[in-house]
Short mmCIF file of C-alpha atoms in Angstrom, two decimals:
data_model
loop_
_atom_site.label_atom_id
_atom_site.label_comp_id
_atom_site.label_asym_id
_atom_site.label_seq_id
_atom_site.Cartn_x
_atom_site.Cartn_y
_atom_site.Cartn_z
CA THR A 1 130.85 151.80 128.36
CA THR A 2 131.74 155.44 129.02
CA TYR A 3 130.14 157.98 131.36
CA GLY A 4 127.22 159.80 129.76
CA SER A 5 126.28 156.86 127.52
CA ALA A 6 123.79 154.03 128.01
CA PHE A 7 124.77 151.01 130.09
CA ASN A 8 123.41 147.63 128.98
CA THR A 9 124.24 144.18 130.32
CA THR A 10 122.73 140.77 130.99
CA LEU A 11 122.54 139.46 134.57
CA THR A 12 123.20 135.75 134.93
CA VAL A 13 123.62 133.35 137.85
CA ASN A 14 125.59 130.21 138.52
CA GLN A 15 124.25 126.93 137.17
CA GLY A 16 121.45 125.56 139.34
CA TYR A 17 119.95 128.96 140.21
CA ASN A 18 117.35 131.07 138.47
CA ASN A 19 114.70 133.77 138.85
CA ILE A 20 116.80 136.83 139.77
CA ASN A 21 114.71 139.19 141.89
CA ASN A 22 114.69 141.88 144.60
CA LEU A 23 117.37 143.99 142.90
CA THR A 24 119.04 146.91 144.69
CA VAL A 25 120.85 149.13 142.20
CA THR A 26 123.14 152.03 143.08
CA MET A 27 125.06 154.37 140.78
CA GLY A 28 127.66 156.72 142.18
CA GLY A 29 126.43 155.82 145.66
CA ASN A 30 122.79 156.74 144.94
CA THR A 31 119.97 154.16 144.94
CA LEU A 32 118.13 153.92 141.62
CA THR A 33 114.40 153.35 141.05
CA ALA A 34 113.20 150.48 138.87
CA GLY A 35 111.30 151.58 135.77
CA THR A 36 112.51 155.17 136.14
CA ASP A 37 116.29 154.97 136.46
CA TYR A 38 116.81 151.46 135.12
CA THR A 39 114.97 148.55 133.49
CA PHE A 40 115.34 144.84 134.16
CA THR A 41 113.64 141.86 132.49
CA ALA A 42 113.77 138.81 134.78
CA ASN A 43 113.11 136.20 132.10
CA SER A 44 116.02 137.24 129.87
CA GLY A 45 118.23 138.93 132.47
CA ALA A 46 118.41 142.10 130.31
CA PHE A 47 119.44 145.14 132.38
CA SER A 48 119.74 148.74 131.19
CA ILE A 49 120.54 152.22 132.55
CA THR A 50 119.79 155.08 130.16
CA ARG A 51 122.73 157.28 131.17
CA LEU A 52 125.79 156.16 133.12
CA THR A 53 127.00 158.77 135.63
CA GLY A 54 128.99 156.71 138.15
CA ASP A 55 130.09 153.29 139.34
CA VAL A 56 127.20 150.79 139.30
CA SER A 57 126.51 148.14 141.95
CA ILE A 58 123.70 145.60 141.48
CA THR A 59 122.67 143.30 144.32
CA GLY A 60 119.94 140.69 143.99
CA ALA A 61 118.96 137.15 144.82
CA ALA A 62 118.50 133.98 142.83
CA ALA A 63 116.26 131.05 143.70
CA GLY A 64 117.94 127.67 143.53
CA GLY A 65 116.31 125.40 140.97
CA GLY A 66 118.65 122.53 141.79
CA VAL A 67 117.02 121.68 145.11
CA CYS A 68 114.25 119.18 144.32
CA LEU A 69 112.20 116.99 146.63
CA VAL A 70 110.15 113.96 145.64
CA GLU A 71 106.36 113.81 145.73
CA GLY A 72 104.87 113.10 149.13
CA THR A 73 107.36 115.32 150.98
CA ARG A 74 105.43 117.22 153.64
CA VAL A 75 105.71 121.04 153.78
CA LYS A 76 104.86 123.03 156.92
CA LEU A 77 102.21 125.74 156.65
CA ALA A 78 101.81 128.81 158.85
CA ASN A 79 98.54 127.46 160.28
CA GLY A 80 100.38 124.49 161.79
CA LYS A 81 99.16 122.00 159.19
CA GLU A 82 101.22 120.19 156.55
CA LYS A 83 100.68 119.74 152.84
CA ASN A 84 102.32 117.51 150.22
CA ILE A 85 104.85 119.49 148.19
CA GLU A 86 103.05 118.62 144.95
CA ASP A 87 99.92 120.38 146.27
CA ILE A 88 101.58 123.66 147.34
CA THR A 89 100.21 126.78 145.58
CA TYR A 90 101.16 130.46 145.62
CA GLU A 91 98.24 131.10 148.01
CA ASP A 92 99.75 128.87 150.73
CA LEU A 93 101.33 130.81 153.60
CA LEU A 94 104.40 128.77 154.56
CA LEU A 95 106.35 128.36 157.77
CA VAL A 96 110.03 129.11 157.04
CA TRP A 97 113.22 129.67 159.03
CA SER A 98 114.40 133.26 159.59
CA TYR A 99 118.19 133.51 159.60
CA ASP A 100 117.88 137.03 161.03
CA GLU A 101 115.70 136.16 164.01
CA GLY A 102 116.65 132.51 164.62
CA ARG A 103 113.04 131.36 164.62
CA VAL A 104 110.22 130.31 162.29
CA VAL A 105 108.31 133.04 160.44
CA GLU A 106 105.63 133.16 157.74
CA GLU A 107 106.26 133.74 154.01
CA TYR A 108 104.48 132.98 150.74
CA PRO A 109 106.07 130.94 147.92
CA LEU A 110 108.29 132.87 145.54
CA LEU A 111 108.78 130.08 142.99
CA ILE A 112 107.10 126.71 142.41
CA GLU A 113 108.27 124.16 139.83
CA LYS A 114 106.16 121.09 139.05
CA GLY A 115 105.52 118.43 136.43
CA LYS A 116 108.94 116.74 136.32
CA ARG A 117 109.79 113.08 136.90
CA THR A 118 112.89 111.03 137.66
CA VAL A 119 113.66 107.30 137.65
CA GLU A 120 116.10 107.54 140.57
CA TYR A 121 116.58 109.62 143.69
CA TYR A 122 118.32 109.52 147.08
CA LYS A 123 116.66 108.46 150.30
CA ILE A 124 118.27 109.76 153.52
CA THR A 125 117.45 108.12 156.86
CA PHE A 126 118.11 109.74 160.25
CA SER A 127 118.53 108.61 163.86
CA ASP A 128 114.88 109.36 164.70
CA SER A 129 113.81 107.00 161.85
CA SER A 130 112.66 109.91 159.68
CA THR A 131 113.47 109.88 155.97
CA ILE A 132 113.49 112.34 153.08
CA GLY A 133 113.66 111.79 149.33
CA ILE A 134 115.93 114.07 147.27
CA PHE A 135 116.57 114.58 143.58
CA LYS A 136 119.53 116.77 142.45
CA ASP A 137 121.30 118.90 145.05
CA HIS A 138 120.05 119.55 148.56
CA ALA A 139 121.49 121.40 151.57
CA PHE A 140 120.84 120.49 155.21
CA PHE A 141 121.93 122.61 158.18
CA SER A 142 124.80 120.78 159.90
CA SER A 143 125.23 121.47 163.62
CA ASP A 144 128.74 119.96 163.32
CA GLU A 145 129.87 122.78 160.99
CA ASN A 146 127.21 125.37 161.89
CA LYS A 147 126.31 125.91 158.23
CA PHE A 148 124.34 124.41 155.35
CA VAL A 149 126.06 121.43 153.74
CA ASN A 150 125.24 119.71 150.45
CA PHE A 151 124.32 116.05 150.84
CA LYS A 152 126.60 115.21 147.90
CA ASN A 153 129.65 116.57 149.74
CA LYS A 154 131.02 113.40 151.36
CA ASP A 155 133.41 115.38 153.57
CA SER A 156 130.57 117.35 155.19
CA PHE A 157 127.60 115.00 154.81
CA HIS A 158 128.00 111.33 155.72
CA ILE A 159 126.87 108.69 158.19
CA GLY A 160 127.00 110.32 161.63
CA THR A 161 126.64 113.95 160.48
CA HIS A 162 124.40 115.91 162.85
CA ILE A 163 121.54 117.79 161.18
CA LEU A 164 118.98 120.21 162.65
CA LYS A 165 115.21 119.76 162.34
CA VAL A 166 112.27 121.94 163.39
CA THR A 167 110.01 120.20 165.93
CA LYS A 168 106.23 120.36 166.11
CA ASP A 169 106.49 123.20 168.64
CA ASN A 170 108.87 125.07 166.30
CA LYS A 171 112.06 124.42 168.23
CA LEU A 172 115.30 122.96 166.88
CA LYS A 173 116.14 119.30 167.26
CA GLU A 174 119.40 117.52 166.39
CA VAL A 175 119.42 114.18 164.56
CA SER A 176 122.21 112.24 162.85
CA VAL A 177 122.45 110.62 159.44
CA THR A 178 122.19 106.81 159.62
CA LYS A 179 121.75 105.81 155.97
CA ILE A 180 122.20 107.24 152.46
CA GLU A 181 120.83 105.13 149.63
CA GLU A 182 120.06 105.51 145.95
CA VAL A 183 116.55 104.38 145.04
CA LYS A 184 115.69 103.18 141.51
CA GLU A 185 112.03 104.19 141.31
CA GLU A 186 110.01 106.61 139.18
CA LYS A 187 108.88 109.64 141.15
CA GLY A 188 107.65 113.15 140.51
CA TYR A 189 109.89 115.86 141.93
CA TYR A 190 109.14 119.45 142.89
CA PHE A 191 110.81 122.70 143.85
CA VAL A 192 109.36 125.38 146.17
CA ALA A 193 111.18 128.50 147.41
CA SER A 194 109.75 131.09 149.78
CA THR A 195 110.07 134.86 149.49
CA ARG A 196 112.89 136.63 151.34
CA TYR A 197 114.52 133.57 152.98
CA TYR A 198 114.16 131.12 150.03
CA ASN A 199 113.84 128.13 152.36
CA ILE A 200 110.92 125.90 153.34
CA ILE A 201 110.49 123.38 156.13
CA SER A 202 110.00 119.97 154.52
CA ASP A 203 109.54 116.79 156.56
CA ASP A 204 110.69 119.02 159.46
CA PHE A 205 114.06 119.81 157.79
CA ILE A 206 115.08 123.36 156.84
CA ILE A 207 115.54 123.12 153.08
CA LYS A 208 118.03 125.58 151.65
CA ALA A 209 116.53 126.80 148.38
CA GLY A 210 118.54 129.83 147.35
CA VAL A 211 121.51 132.11 147.88
CA ALA A 212 122.20 135.80 147.77
CA THR A 213 124.15 136.81 144.69
CA LYS A 214 125.96 140.11 144.10
CA TYR A 215 126.87 141.67 140.76
CA THR A 216 129.14 144.71 140.41
#
């Protein structure tokens, strides 16, 4: 593509993520306006600038479709109550973890996926006797490494790994992994991501549901 001509591309994300949103687009150091300076179709990823006049930088976010929790998992709401993940709707104001402020805040769901079933999933048990059922990938916040770790990464997530939970009074609590087992049982599984932070608090765990992705 040369300067003065149209610029067309397709934005894609790594496998396991979807729903690109919240784009910030600059060209030659100037921020562009959606619908006026550029067009973007989320479903197809089609992106277009009518006339290219400088270097283009596109920054956005993608929700992670690979993080799925089994039916019956409890999700924290902003009003202090809990609701099964299969019953969450876009009208539910959720309690989520703010990475910026280091505390819980309120956000609405950005993406909800339902209606899928599996015949096997993983059940993780912790030192406080709590459990959580997971299908596909899932990231817990490890206080050992001070970052989110995938439960399938045996170097970072194993028996004895210390994980943070959010208590009933919205403070952090440390527990350790005591058991990881594969369960052969048919279950429905669901995915919920919140706006801005992409996480939810499920069975008191901070569930990592998305990552920031940059395109240039």
